[in-house]
Short mmCIF file of C-alpha atoms and ligand atoms in Angstrom, two decimals:
data_model
loop_
_atom_site.label_atom_id
_atom_site.label_comp_id
_atom_site.label_asym_id
_atom_site.label_seq_id
_atom_site.Cartn_x
_atom_site.Cartn_y
_atom_site.Cartn_z
CA MET A 1 -3.84 11.10 4.94
CA SER A 2 -6.32 8.58 5.89
CA MET A 3 -9.41 7.62 4.15
CA LYS A 4 -12.82 8.85 5.40
CA PHE A 5 -14.91 5.86 6.77
CA GLN A 6 -18.71 6.08 7.37
CA LEU A 7 -20.83 3.57 8.87
CA VAL A 8 -24.53 3.60 7.46
CA THR A 9 -27.55 1.44 7.81
CA LYS A 10 -29.54 2.74 5.15
CA PRO A 11 -31.31 0.69 2.42
CA LEU A 12 -29.66 0.44 -1.02
CA SER A 13 -32.12 2.48 -2.75
CA GLU A 14 -30.44 5.40 -0.80
CA VAL A 15 -27.11 4.94 -1.89
CA LYS A 16 -25.56 7.93 -3.69
CA ALA A 17 -22.23 6.71 -4.36
CA GLU A 18 -21.12 6.06 -8.08
CA TYR A 19 -20.21 2.42 -7.23
CA LEU A 20 -21.60 0.08 -4.82
CA VAL A 21 -19.58 -2.93 -3.78
CA TYR A 22 -21.45 -6.27 -3.29
CA PRO A 23 -20.07 -9.50 -1.55
CA LEU A 24 -20.84 -12.75 -3.34
CA PHE A 25 -19.96 -16.24 -1.76
CA GLU A 26 -19.23 -19.17 -3.67
CA GLY A 27 -22.46 -21.08 -4.28
CA GLU A 28 -24.70 -18.29 -2.63
CA LYS A 29 -27.48 -16.56 -4.43
CA CYS A 30 -27.35 -12.81 -4.77
CA ASP A 31 -30.33 -11.31 -2.88
CA LEU A 32 -30.19 -8.19 -4.82
CA LYS A 33 -33.66 -7.89 -6.77
CA TYR A 34 -32.29 -6.50 -10.14
CA LYS A 35 -33.19 -8.12 -13.73
CA ALA A 36 -29.27 -7.53 -14.55
CA ILE A 37 -27.82 -9.22 -11.76
CA GLU A 38 -30.35 -12.30 -12.14
CA ASP A 39 -29.27 -12.20 -15.48
CA PHE A 40 -25.58 -12.35 -14.90
CA THR A 41 -25.63 -14.83 -11.92
CA LYS A 42 -27.86 -17.32 -14.19
CA ASP A 43 -25.23 -17.10 -16.79
CA ASN A 44 -22.48 -17.45 -14.39
CA PRO A 45 -23.57 -19.80 -11.83
CA LYS A 46 -20.08 -20.64 -10.36
CA PHE A 47 -19.32 -16.51 -10.07
CA GLY A 48 -18.05 -16.06 -6.25
CA LYS A 49 -14.30 -17.21 -6.05
CA LEU A 50 -12.35 -14.88 -3.85
CA PHE A 51 -11.43 -11.77 -5.92
CA GLU A 52 -13.57 -12.52 -9.05
CA SER A 53 -15.45 -9.36 -10.01
CA GLN A 54 -17.91 -8.28 -12.33
CA THR A 55 -19.24 -4.69 -12.75
CA ILE A 56 -22.98 -4.42 -13.38
CA TYR A 57 -24.43 -1.00 -14.59
CA LEU A 58 -27.92 -0.30 -12.76
CA PRO A 59 -29.99 2.45 -13.04
CA ASP A 60 -29.10 4.21 -9.44
CA PHE A 61 -25.57 2.80 -9.62
CA LYS A 62 -22.71 0.83 -10.57
CA LEU A 63 -22.85 -2.35 -9.08
CA LEU A 64 -19.34 -4.17 -8.33
CA LEU A 65 -19.84 -7.68 -7.68
CA LEU A 66 -17.04 -9.18 -6.02
CA GLY A 67 -16.29 -12.74 -5.19
CA ALA A 68 -16.08 -13.46 -1.24
CA GLY A 69 -14.82 -17.27 -1.94
CA LYS A 70 -16.09 -19.89 0.37
CA LYS A 71 -17.85 -18.71 3.53
CA GLU A 72 -16.54 -21.22 5.78
CA LYS A 73 -13.10 -19.99 4.66
CA PHE A 74 -14.14 -16.02 5.03
CA ASP A 75 -11.71 -15.15 7.87
CA PHE A 76 -9.98 -11.86 9.06
CA GLU A 77 -7.37 -12.08 6.23
CA ALA A 78 -10.08 -12.85 3.23
CA LEU A 79 -12.04 -9.95 4.67
CA GLN A 80 -9.30 -7.57 4.89
CA ASN A 81 -7.86 -8.59 1.45
CA TRP A 82 -11.66 -8.65 -0.09
CA ALA A 83 -12.18 -4.95 1.23
CA GLY A 84 -8.70 -4.15 -0.35
CA ALA A 85 -9.52 -5.84 -3.91
CA ALA A 86 -12.41 -3.53 -3.75
CA VAL A 87 -10.79 -0.30 -2.88
CA LYS A 88 -7.71 -1.14 -5.03
CA GLN A 89 -10.20 -1.65 -7.97
CA LEU A 90 -11.93 1.57 -7.81
CA SER A 91 -9.17 3.85 -6.67
CA LYS A 92 -8.81 5.58 -9.67
CA LYS A 93 -12.20 5.43 -10.87
CA SER A 94 -14.38 7.16 -8.30
CA LYS A 95 -14.28 9.58 -5.02
CA GLU A 96 -16.58 7.62 -3.23
CA VAL A 97 -17.64 4.01 -2.83
CA SER A 98 -20.20 2.27 -1.01
CA LEU A 99 -19.55 -1.33 0.38
CA VAL A 100 -22.03 -3.68 1.77
CA ALA A 101 -20.10 -5.50 4.71
CA PRO A 102 -20.32 -9.25 4.41
CA LYS A 103 -22.80 -11.01 6.62
CA GLY A 104 -23.14 -14.01 8.61
CA ILE A 105 -19.38 -14.54 9.17
CA GLY A 106 -17.46 -15.59 12.02
CA LEU A 107 -16.08 -12.20 12.99
CA ASP A 108 -17.59 -9.82 15.51
CA ALA A 109 -18.49 -6.06 14.73
CA GLU A 110 -15.09 -4.75 15.96
CA GLU A 111 -13.16 -7.34 13.97
CA ILE A 112 -15.07 -6.68 10.74
CA GLY A 113 -14.37 -2.78 11.09
CA LEU A 114 -10.79 -3.26 11.84
CA ALA A 115 -10.25 -5.81 8.77
CA ILE A 116 -12.09 -3.58 6.33
CA ALA A 117 -10.16 -0.28 7.28
CA ILE A 118 -6.82 -1.95 7.39
CA GLY A 119 -7.65 -3.93 3.78
CA SER A 120 -8.83 -0.34 2.54
CA GLU A 121 -5.80 1.82 3.60
CA ILE A 122 -3.27 -0.85 2.47
CA ALA A 123 -5.06 -0.83 -0.95
CA ILE A 124 -4.86 2.78 -1.35
CA TYR A 125 -1.09 3.08 -0.87
CA ASP A 126 1.03 3.14 -3.95
CA PRO A 127 4.87 3.39 -3.82
CA ALA A 128 5.30 5.02 -7.21
CA LYS A 129 3.41 8.20 -5.87
CA GLU A 130 6.40 9.78 -4.76
CA TYR A 131 8.68 9.26 -7.92
CA LYS A 132 6.78 8.83 -11.19
CA SER A 133 6.68 12.48 -12.74
CA GLN A 134 3.33 11.74 -14.51
CA TYR A 135 1.60 10.13 -11.69
CA GLU A 136 -2.13 9.58 -11.71
CA GLY A 137 -2.87 9.26 -7.99
CA PRO A 138 -6.17 7.75 -6.52
CA LYS A 139 -9.13 9.52 -6.49
CA LEU A 140 -11.04 7.67 -3.77
CA ASN A 141 -10.89 9.09 -0.29
CA SER A 142 -14.24 8.29 1.20
CA LEU A 143 -15.81 4.57 1.87
CA GLU A 144 -19.26 4.30 3.23
CA ILE A 145 -19.93 1.04 5.00
CA LEU A 146 -23.16 -0.60 4.83
CA VAL A 147 -24.18 -2.85 7.63
CA GLU A 148 -27.45 -4.28 9.31
CA ARG A 149 -27.07 -2.86 12.79
CA ALA A 150 -24.74 0.18 13.72
CA GLU A 151 -22.97 -1.73 16.56
CA ARG A 152 -20.23 0.44 18.57
CA GLY A 153 -17.66 -2.27 17.86
CA PHE A 154 -17.64 -1.28 14.04
CA LEU A 155 -16.42 2.14 14.67
CA GLU A 156 -13.98 1.00 17.56
CA GLY A 157 -12.49 -1.33 15.02
CA ILE A 158 -12.14 1.24 12.24
CA LYS A 159 -10.58 3.51 14.76
CA LYS A 160 -8.24 0.72 15.57
CA GLY A 161 -7.80 -0.07 11.95
CA ILE A 162 -6.79 3.59 10.75
CA ILE A 163 -3.91 3.52 13.45
CA GLU A 164 -2.64 -0.14 12.51
CA SER A 165 -2.50 0.59 9.00
CA GLU A 166 -0.75 3.90 9.47
CA ALA A 167 2.04 1.98 10.86
CA ILE A 168 1.74 -0.76 8.35
CA ASN A 169 2.05 1.98 5.53
CA LEU A 170 4.80 3.79 7.32
CA VAL A 171 6.78 0.62 7.21
CA ARG A 172 5.87 0.26 3.53
CA ARG A 173 6.97 3.89 2.59
CA LEU A 174 10.25 3.53 4.57
CA GLY A 175 10.91 0.23 2.98
CA ASP A 176 10.05 1.30 -0.29
CA MET A 177 12.08 4.57 -0.41
CA PRO A 178 15.52 4.01 -2.18
CA ALA A 179 18.52 3.99 -0.04
CA ASN A 180 19.95 7.23 -1.38
CA GLU A 181 17.05 9.04 0.52
CA MET A 182 16.17 6.57 3.03
CA THR A 183 19.83 7.00 4.58
CA PRO A 184 20.20 6.07 8.57
CA THR A 185 19.92 9.93 8.95
CA TYR A 186 16.64 9.95 7.32
CA PHE A 187 15.35 7.24 9.41
CA LEU A 188 16.83 8.85 13.05
CA ASN A 189 14.46 11.94 11.72
CA ILE A 190 11.71 9.83 11.33
CA ALA A 191 12.31 8.37 14.57
CA LYS A 192 12.47 11.85 16.13
CA LYS A 193 8.96 12.72 14.56
CA ILE A 194 7.60 9.81 15.75
CA ALA A 195 8.87 9.91 19.21
CA LYS A 196 7.50 13.54 19.46
CA GLU A 197 4.08 12.87 18.06
CA ASN A 198 3.43 9.94 20.61
CA LYS A 199 5.39 11.10 23.65
CA LEU A 200 7.78 8.31 23.40
CA LYS A 201 11.11 8.61 25.29
CA LEU A 202 14.06 8.73 22.80
CA ALA A 203 17.75 7.47 23.09
CA VAL A 204 20.13 7.84 20.26
CA LEU A 205 23.83 6.55 20.06
CA ASP A 206 25.68 7.78 17.27
CA GLU A 207 28.76 5.63 16.23
CA LYS A 208 31.33 7.23 18.19
CA GLN A 209 29.13 6.75 21.29
CA ALA A 210 28.19 3.26 20.21
CA LYS A 211 32.03 2.28 20.15
CA LYS A 212 32.58 3.88 23.55
CA LYS A 213 29.78 1.86 25.05
CA GLY A 214 31.38 -1.39 23.50
CA MET A 215 29.05 -1.93 20.88
CA GLY A 216 32.02 -3.33 18.83
CA ALA A 217 29.63 -5.63 16.59
CA PHE A 218 27.43 -2.69 15.30
CA VAL A 219 30.08 -0.61 14.95
CA GLY A 220 32.05 -3.11 12.84
CA VAL A 221 29.24 -3.01 10.30
CA ALA A 222 28.91 0.55 10.31
CA GLN A 223 32.53 1.78 9.87
CA GLY A 224 32.29 0.62 6.16
CA SER A 225 30.06 3.63 5.36
CA ASP A 226 30.74 7.16 5.25
CA GLU A 227 26.79 7.67 6.49
CA PRO A 228 26.54 8.50 9.75
CA SER A 229 25.17 5.27 11.70
CA PHE A 230 22.67 5.48 14.56
CA MET A 231 21.60 2.82 17.54
CA ILE A 232 18.03 4.14 18.38
CA ALA A 233 15.73 3.23 21.19
CA LEU A 234 12.30 4.66 21.82
CA GLU A 235 10.35 3.83 24.79
CA TYR A 236 6.67 3.54 25.47
CA ARG A 237 5.49 3.11 29.56
CA GLY A 238 1.81 2.41 29.53
CA ASP A 239 1.76 0.28 32.69
CA VAL A 240 4.05 1.64 35.35
CA LYS A 241 2.88 -0.53 38.06
CA SER A 242 4.22 -3.50 35.88
CA ARG A 243 7.91 -4.59 35.67
CA GLU A 244 7.24 -6.52 32.53
CA LYS A 245 8.68 -4.70 29.56
CA TRP A 246 8.69 -5.97 25.81
CA ALA A 247 11.85 -5.22 23.71
CA LEU A 248 11.03 -4.97 19.86
CA VAL A 249 14.47 -5.09 17.86
CA GLY A 250 14.83 -4.32 14.47
CA LYS A 251 17.51 -4.67 12.01
CA GLY A 252 18.08 -1.42 10.01
CA ILE A 253 20.41 -2.00 7.54
CA THR A 254 19.37 0.99 4.98
CA PHE A 255 21.38 -0.84 2.14
CA ASP A 256 23.20 -4.33 2.14
CA THR A 257 26.05 -4.66 -0.35
CA GLY A 258 27.39 -7.57 1.60
CA GLY A 259 30.22 -5.35 2.45
CA ILE A 260 33.98 -6.77 1.56
CA SER A 261 32.27 -10.35 1.09
CA ILE A 262 29.98 -8.42 -1.45
CA LYS A 263 26.64 -9.97 -2.92
CA PRO A 264 26.31 -10.54 -6.69
CA SER A 265 24.61 -7.71 -8.36
CA ASP A 266 21.54 -9.71 -9.45
CA LYS A 267 18.48 -8.18 -7.34
CA MET A 268 21.04 -6.40 -5.34
CA HIS A 269 18.58 -3.22 -5.47
CA GLU A 270 16.26 -5.07 -3.27
CA MET A 271 18.76 -4.66 -0.18
CA LYS A 272 17.18 -1.20 0.36
CA TYR A 273 14.41 -3.44 1.96
CA ASP A 274 16.86 -4.58 4.48
CA MET A 275 15.67 -2.17 7.01
CA CYS A 276 11.97 -3.59 7.29
CA GLY A 277 12.70 -4.95 10.49
CA ALA A 278 13.88 -1.75 12.13
CA ALA A 279 10.64 0.13 10.54
CA THR A 280 8.52 -2.48 11.99
CA ALA A 281 9.47 -2.20 15.53
CA LEU A 282 9.31 1.88 14.86
CA GLY A 283 5.59 1.61 13.53
CA VAL A 284 4.72 -0.98 16.32
CA ILE A 285 5.68 1.25 19.18
CA ALA A 286 3.97 4.37 17.48
CA ALA A 287 0.71 2.33 17.16
CA ILE A 288 0.99 1.03 20.67
CA SER A 289 1.27 4.72 22.10
CA LYS A 290 -1.73 5.88 19.75
CA LEU A 291 -3.91 3.24 21.18
CA GLY A 292 -2.82 3.52 24.55
CA LEU A 293 -2.09 -0.08 25.46
CA LYS A 294 -1.44 -1.01 29.10
CA THR A 295 1.95 -2.23 28.73
CA ASN A 296 5.67 -1.20 28.71
CA VAL A 297 7.59 -1.45 25.54
CA VAL A 298 11.19 -0.49 24.40
CA ALA A 299 11.95 -0.45 20.54
CA THR A 300 15.58 -0.58 20.14
CA VAL A 301 16.90 -0.28 16.26
CA ALA A 302 20.42 -0.57 14.76
CA VAL A 303 20.39 1.94 11.72
CA THR A 304 23.48 1.72 9.14
CA GLU A 305 24.43 0.66 5.80
CA ASN A 306 26.70 -2.47 5.13
CA LEU A 307 29.28 -1.05 2.47
CA PRO A 308 32.74 -2.07 1.45
CA GLY A 309 34.19 1.34 2.22
CA SER A 310 38.07 1.46 2.87
CA LYS A 311 37.57 1.65 6.50
CA ALA A 312 34.99 -1.54 6.25
CA GLN A 313 35.61 -4.77 8.40
CA ARG A 314 37.49 -7.59 6.82
CA PRO A 315 36.78 -11.32 7.05
CA GLY A 316 38.94 -12.35 9.92
CA ASP A 317 38.36 -9.41 11.88
CA ILE A 318 37.50 -10.00 15.40
CA VAL A 319 35.05 -7.84 17.14
CA ARG A 320 33.72 -7.69 20.77
CA SER A 321 29.94 -7.26 21.04
CA TYR A 322 28.16 -5.30 23.85
CA SER A 323 27.32 -8.68 25.94
CA GLY A 324 30.86 -9.12 26.02
CA LYS A 325 31.46 -12.16 23.70
CA THR A 326 33.85 -12.12 20.93
CA ILE A 327 33.23 -12.69 17.35
CA GLU A 328 35.37 -13.33 14.55
CA ILE A 329 33.62 -12.19 11.09
CA MET A 330 33.90 -14.94 8.77
CA ASN A 331 31.49 -13.13 6.20
CA THR A 332 30.66 -9.56 6.22
CA ASP A 333 27.38 -10.05 4.57
CA ALA A 334 25.89 -12.07 7.73
CA GLU A 335 25.59 -8.13 9.09
CA GLY A 336 22.13 -8.40 10.35
CA ARG A 337 23.08 -10.74 13.40
CA LEU A 338 25.88 -8.68 14.33
CA VAL A 339 23.73 -5.31 14.66
CA LEU A 340 21.16 -7.11 16.27
CA ALA A 341 23.54 -8.73 19.10
CA ASP A 342 23.97 -5.35 20.05
CA ALA A 343 20.85 -3.84 19.91
CA ILE A 344 19.32 -6.77 21.87
CA ALA A 345 22.03 -6.59 24.50
CA TRP A 346 21.20 -2.82 24.65
CA ALA A 347 17.51 -3.47 25.22
CA ASN A 348 18.41 -6.14 27.87
CA LYS A 349 21.50 -4.27 29.78
CA ASP A 350 20.37 -0.48 29.51
CA PHE A 351 16.50 -0.71 29.06
CA LYS A 352 15.68 -3.81 31.44
CA ALA A 353 13.41 -5.45 29.18
CA THR A 354 12.07 -8.67 30.33
CA LYS A 355 10.97 -10.27 27.02
CA PHE A 356 12.36 -9.95 23.44
CA ILE A 357 11.12 -10.05 19.99
CA ASP A 358 13.74 -9.25 17.01
CA LEU A 359 12.64 -8.90 13.66
CA ALA A 360 15.06 -9.19 10.76
CA THR A 361 15.40 -9.57 6.98
CA LEU A 362 18.11 -11.97 8.23
CA THR A 363 18.67 -14.80 5.94
CA GLY A 364 18.06 -15.88 2.10
CA ALA A 365 17.71 -19.39 3.27
CA ILE A 366 14.68 -18.71 4.98
CA ILE A 367 13.33 -18.10 1.52
CA VAL A 368 14.25 -21.36 0.31
CA ALA A 369 12.74 -23.22 3.18
CA LEU A 370 9.55 -21.34 3.56
CA GLY A 371 9.03 -19.39 0.26
CA ASP A 372 7.47 -15.61 -0.26
CA ASP A 373 4.64 -15.69 2.19
CA ILE A 374 5.60 -17.37 5.31
CA ALA A 375 8.10 -16.02 7.88
CA GLY A 376 10.40 -18.17 10.22
CA LEU A 377 9.79 -18.00 13.66
CA PHE A 378 12.62 -19.19 16.18
CA SER A 379 12.39 -18.94 20.05
CA ASN A 380 14.02 -20.12 23.35
CA ASN A 381 10.41 -20.35 25.03
CA GLU A 382 7.65 -22.21 23.96
CA LYS A 383 5.04 -20.03 25.70
CA LEU A 384 6.04 -16.95 23.79
CA ALA A 385 6.18 -18.93 20.34
CA ARG A 386 2.62 -20.34 20.95
CA GLU A 387 1.45 -16.78 21.51
CA LEU A 388 3.05 -15.45 18.60
CA LEU A 389 1.74 -18.07 16.29
CA GLU A 390 -1.47 -17.64 17.52
CA ALA A 391 -1.77 -13.86 17.06
CA ALA A 392 -0.10 -14.35 13.48
CA LYS A 393 -3.08 -16.84 12.53
CA VAL A 394 -5.80 -14.75 14.05
CA ARG A 395 -4.68 -11.76 12.01
CA GLY A 396 -3.75 -14.04 8.63
CA GLU A 397 0.19 -13.43 8.77
CA LYS A 398 1.83 -16.73 7.90
CA MET A 399 4.63 -17.84 10.39
CA TRP A 400 6.35 -21.21 10.55
CA GLN A 401 8.27 -22.27 13.66
CA MET A 402 11.67 -23.71 12.86
CA PRO A 403 14.14 -25.53 15.21
CA LEU A 404 16.61 -24.18 17.82
CA GLY A 405 18.09 -26.41 19.67
CA GLU A 406 21.56 -26.70 21.50
CA ASP A 407 22.48 -29.21 18.53
CA PHE A 408 23.06 -26.12 16.32
CA ASP A 409 25.28 -24.07 18.84
CA ASP A 410 28.59 -25.69 17.59
CA MET A 411 27.92 -24.65 14.14
CA VAL A 412 28.60 -20.91 15.56
CA LYS A 413 30.91 -21.39 18.25
CA GLY A 414 34.38 -19.64 17.21
CA THR A 415 37.89 -20.94 16.92
CA MET A 416 39.55 -17.65 17.49
CA ALA A 417 36.92 -15.94 19.23
CA ASP A 418 33.91 -17.04 21.25
CA LEU A 419 31.79 -16.98 18.05
CA GLU A 420 31.80 -16.77 14.46
CA ASN A 421 29.19 -14.66 12.44
CA SER A 422 28.26 -17.49 10.02
CA GLY A 423 27.65 -21.22 10.45
CA HIS A 424 30.47 -24.03 9.91
CA GLY A 425 30.91 -27.57 10.42
CA GLY A 426 27.82 -28.87 7.94
CA SER A 427 27.99 -30.64 4.78
CA MET A 428 27.22 -27.61 2.78
CA GLY A 429 29.35 -25.21 4.52
CA TRP A 430 27.84 -22.01 5.77
CA ARG A 431 24.91 -22.79 3.76
CA THR A 432 23.83 -25.93 6.12
CA ALA A 433 20.75 -24.59 7.91
CA SER A 434 21.72 -21.12 7.41
CA SER A 435 18.46 -19.59 8.75
CA ILE A 436 18.99 -21.82 11.87
CA THR A 437 22.56 -20.77 12.24
CA GLY A 438 21.46 -17.15 12.13
CA ALA A 439 18.99 -17.54 14.76
CA THR A 440 21.33 -19.62 16.99
CA PHE A 441 24.13 -16.91 16.68
CA ILE A 442 21.43 -14.16 17.92
CA LYS A 443 20.49 -16.38 20.77
CA LEU A 444 24.24 -16.68 21.90
CA SER A 445 25.70 -13.29 21.10
CA SER A 446 23.04 -11.09 22.90
CA GLY A 447 23.17 -12.07 26.55
CA ILE A 448 19.83 -12.91 27.03
CA GLU A 449 19.88 -16.90 27.06
CA SER A 450 17.70 -16.95 30.06
CA LYS A 451 14.96 -14.78 28.61
CA PRO A 452 12.11 -15.28 26.77
CA TRP A 453 12.83 -14.22 23.16
CA ALA A 454 11.74 -14.89 19.78
CA HIS A 455 13.35 -14.11 16.55
CA LEU A 456 11.13 -13.50 13.20
CA ASP A 457 13.49 -14.04 10.06
CA ILE A 458 11.23 -11.84 7.59
CA ALA A 459 13.61 -11.99 4.54
CA GLY A 460 10.69 -13.64 2.54
CA VAL A 461 7.70 -11.59 3.59
CA ALA A 462 8.73 -8.12 4.42
CA TRP A 463 8.51 -7.22 0.61
CA ASP A 464 6.58 -8.80 -2.24
CA MET A 465 7.02 -7.78 -5.88
CA ARG A 466 4.01 -9.78 -7.08
CA SER A 467 1.32 -7.28 -7.44
CA LYS A 468 -1.76 -8.50 -5.76
CA PRO A 469 -5.24 -7.75 -6.09
CA PHE A 470 -5.32 -6.00 -2.80
CA ARG A 471 -1.66 -4.59 -2.66
CA ASN A 472 0.69 -2.83 -4.70
CA VAL A 473 4.18 -4.31 -5.13
CA GLY A 474 6.82 -3.62 -2.61
CA ALA A 475 7.00 -3.44 1.31
CA THR A 476 4.36 -5.35 2.89
CA GLY A 477 4.49 -4.22 6.61
CA PHE A 478 4.65 -7.82 7.76
CA GLY A 479 4.51 -8.21 11.39
CA VAL A 480 2.70 -5.00 12.54
CA LYS A 481 -0.79 -6.80 12.91
CA THR A 482 0.70 -9.89 14.56
CA LEU A 483 2.64 -7.82 17.15
CA LEU A 484 0.02 -5.59 18.02
CA LYS A 485 -2.73 -8.37 18.63
CA LEU A 486 0.02 -10.15 20.70
CA ILE A 487 1.13 -7.23 22.73
CA SER A 488 -2.81 -5.87 23.25
CA GLY A 489 -3.74 -9.56 24.27
N1 LIG B 1 19.81 -9.06 3.86
C1 LIG B 1 20.59 -10.42 3.99
C2 LIG B 1 19.36 -11.57 3.73
C3 LIG B 1 18.47 -11.64 2.49
C4 LIG B 1 18.66 -12.03 1.54
C5 LIG B 1 17.15 -10.83 2.52
C6 LIG B 1 17.88 -12.06 0.59
C7 LIG B 1 16.27 -10.96 1.58
C8 LIG B 1 16.81 -11.58 0.47
C9 LIG B 1 21.64 -10.75 4.89
O1 LIG B 1 22.21 -9.76 5.51
C10 LIG B 1 22.39 -11.73 4.17
O2 LIG B 1 23.19 -11.35 3.34
N2 LIG B 1 22.53 -12.89 4.87
C11 LIG B 1 23.27 -13.90 4.22
C12 LIG B 1 24.23 -14.86 5.49
C13 LIG B 1 25.15 -15.61 5.16
C14 LIG B 1 26.32 -14.91 4.52
C15 LIG B 1 25.28 -16.60 6.40
C16 LIG B 1 22.64 -14.85 3.50
O3 LIG B 1 21.50 -15.32 3.76
O4 LIG B 1 23.16 -15.31 2.28
ZN1 LIG B 2 23.85 -9.44 4.61
ZN1 LIG B 3 21.18 -7.80 5.52
#
């Protein structure tokens, strides 16, 4: 359920809500004429750092003075998180809140509406809701936004923001769900529901059908688990005249134990998030349909567990992927690239996609390289890479382009088969440039070498166990905003 947003132009004297949120930029004076505020700002002349907050009890309402940081740095991301911090702080205190939209910033009305709606909806989501027996839910369900002039763009932005944040919170909910509930079958049911609600064409392959079709890389991973596994495709046609078609391809490992090359038990519970790429592809195509974008998109996702059951694939096994390449499995924990190889090839061969973006929590090494806040971007096409980086920058999602040249190809070339699924030949064994060899494997195994393709390694950014002023811990929904910005142009 989304929050209720109302846009108003009334003077502060008419505010009825219990709380009024007011932005204060660093070094700026508060223009509200109340003695209590003047006293406070006089005593705290440096007040105004982003998220710094102070509640002041006034006769008509409680004022939450919320720092907005440096005005020249106040971009889309800052506004989204500023609004989120207000909502998160007040969510359990009050049913209705009024918020004064920051003025004099370099964003148009639509962007302001979009950022405030997304920030608020993200802030109100709490993963503990479903599972804690004594859960005290948020009271807040209505946000009144005070603006100087009620431009149409504000409402347009809010409307889009509700759709975008619905997709973001879907990704978060699916990611945060434990793997005993969020099985491939559960994911399939959600995909079916989304297809129906958004009039998307749905195609599903179970393990038997995938095997018959020749998706040996996907089936090799899937065979280690008793849970049924699925290849799922959702299709949106919003531009029948165009032959262009985006493919959004997602890694959907509902739990990654590593398989026979089993992982250490430390933090293994976090591997329930290994399906965030697939959830993002699903959320984005749902939003694209709700927004009615003039474009064509297919989302293909490979959904399975990676378990070491008695039928599990072994290191040394050789499989044939849907693109025709043979692969020697050197490490069953490098499973994401295997299922992606077939999901990308499916989008290419059966759905005739013309440009490809895959999303995957692919490597631990991308966290070593870029940390917890930056996704790794790999691409065979500079134009696509640039467009992605630009969209990411506008929406405040951090990405960094990593190298991907032919120099790395030898590190995944096979001795027994065409390819090996983990890198080799470097001075640190398979660890050498591990994120790059992962991307290189996808490039060489999926059969789309001549088409524009980008790979987003979201292992570091797909979930965040550090609680933020504007967001609870758990899955983040990273990538939804950027992809929607990119695809909507
Ligand atoms: N799902 C993991 C990657 C991962 C690790 C994501 C930690 C988030 C946090 C992936 O399937 C994996 O295990 N990758 C291996 C690849 C290696 C064996 C070549 C890795 O990164 O260690
Ligand atoms: Zn793995
Ligand atoms: Zn994995």
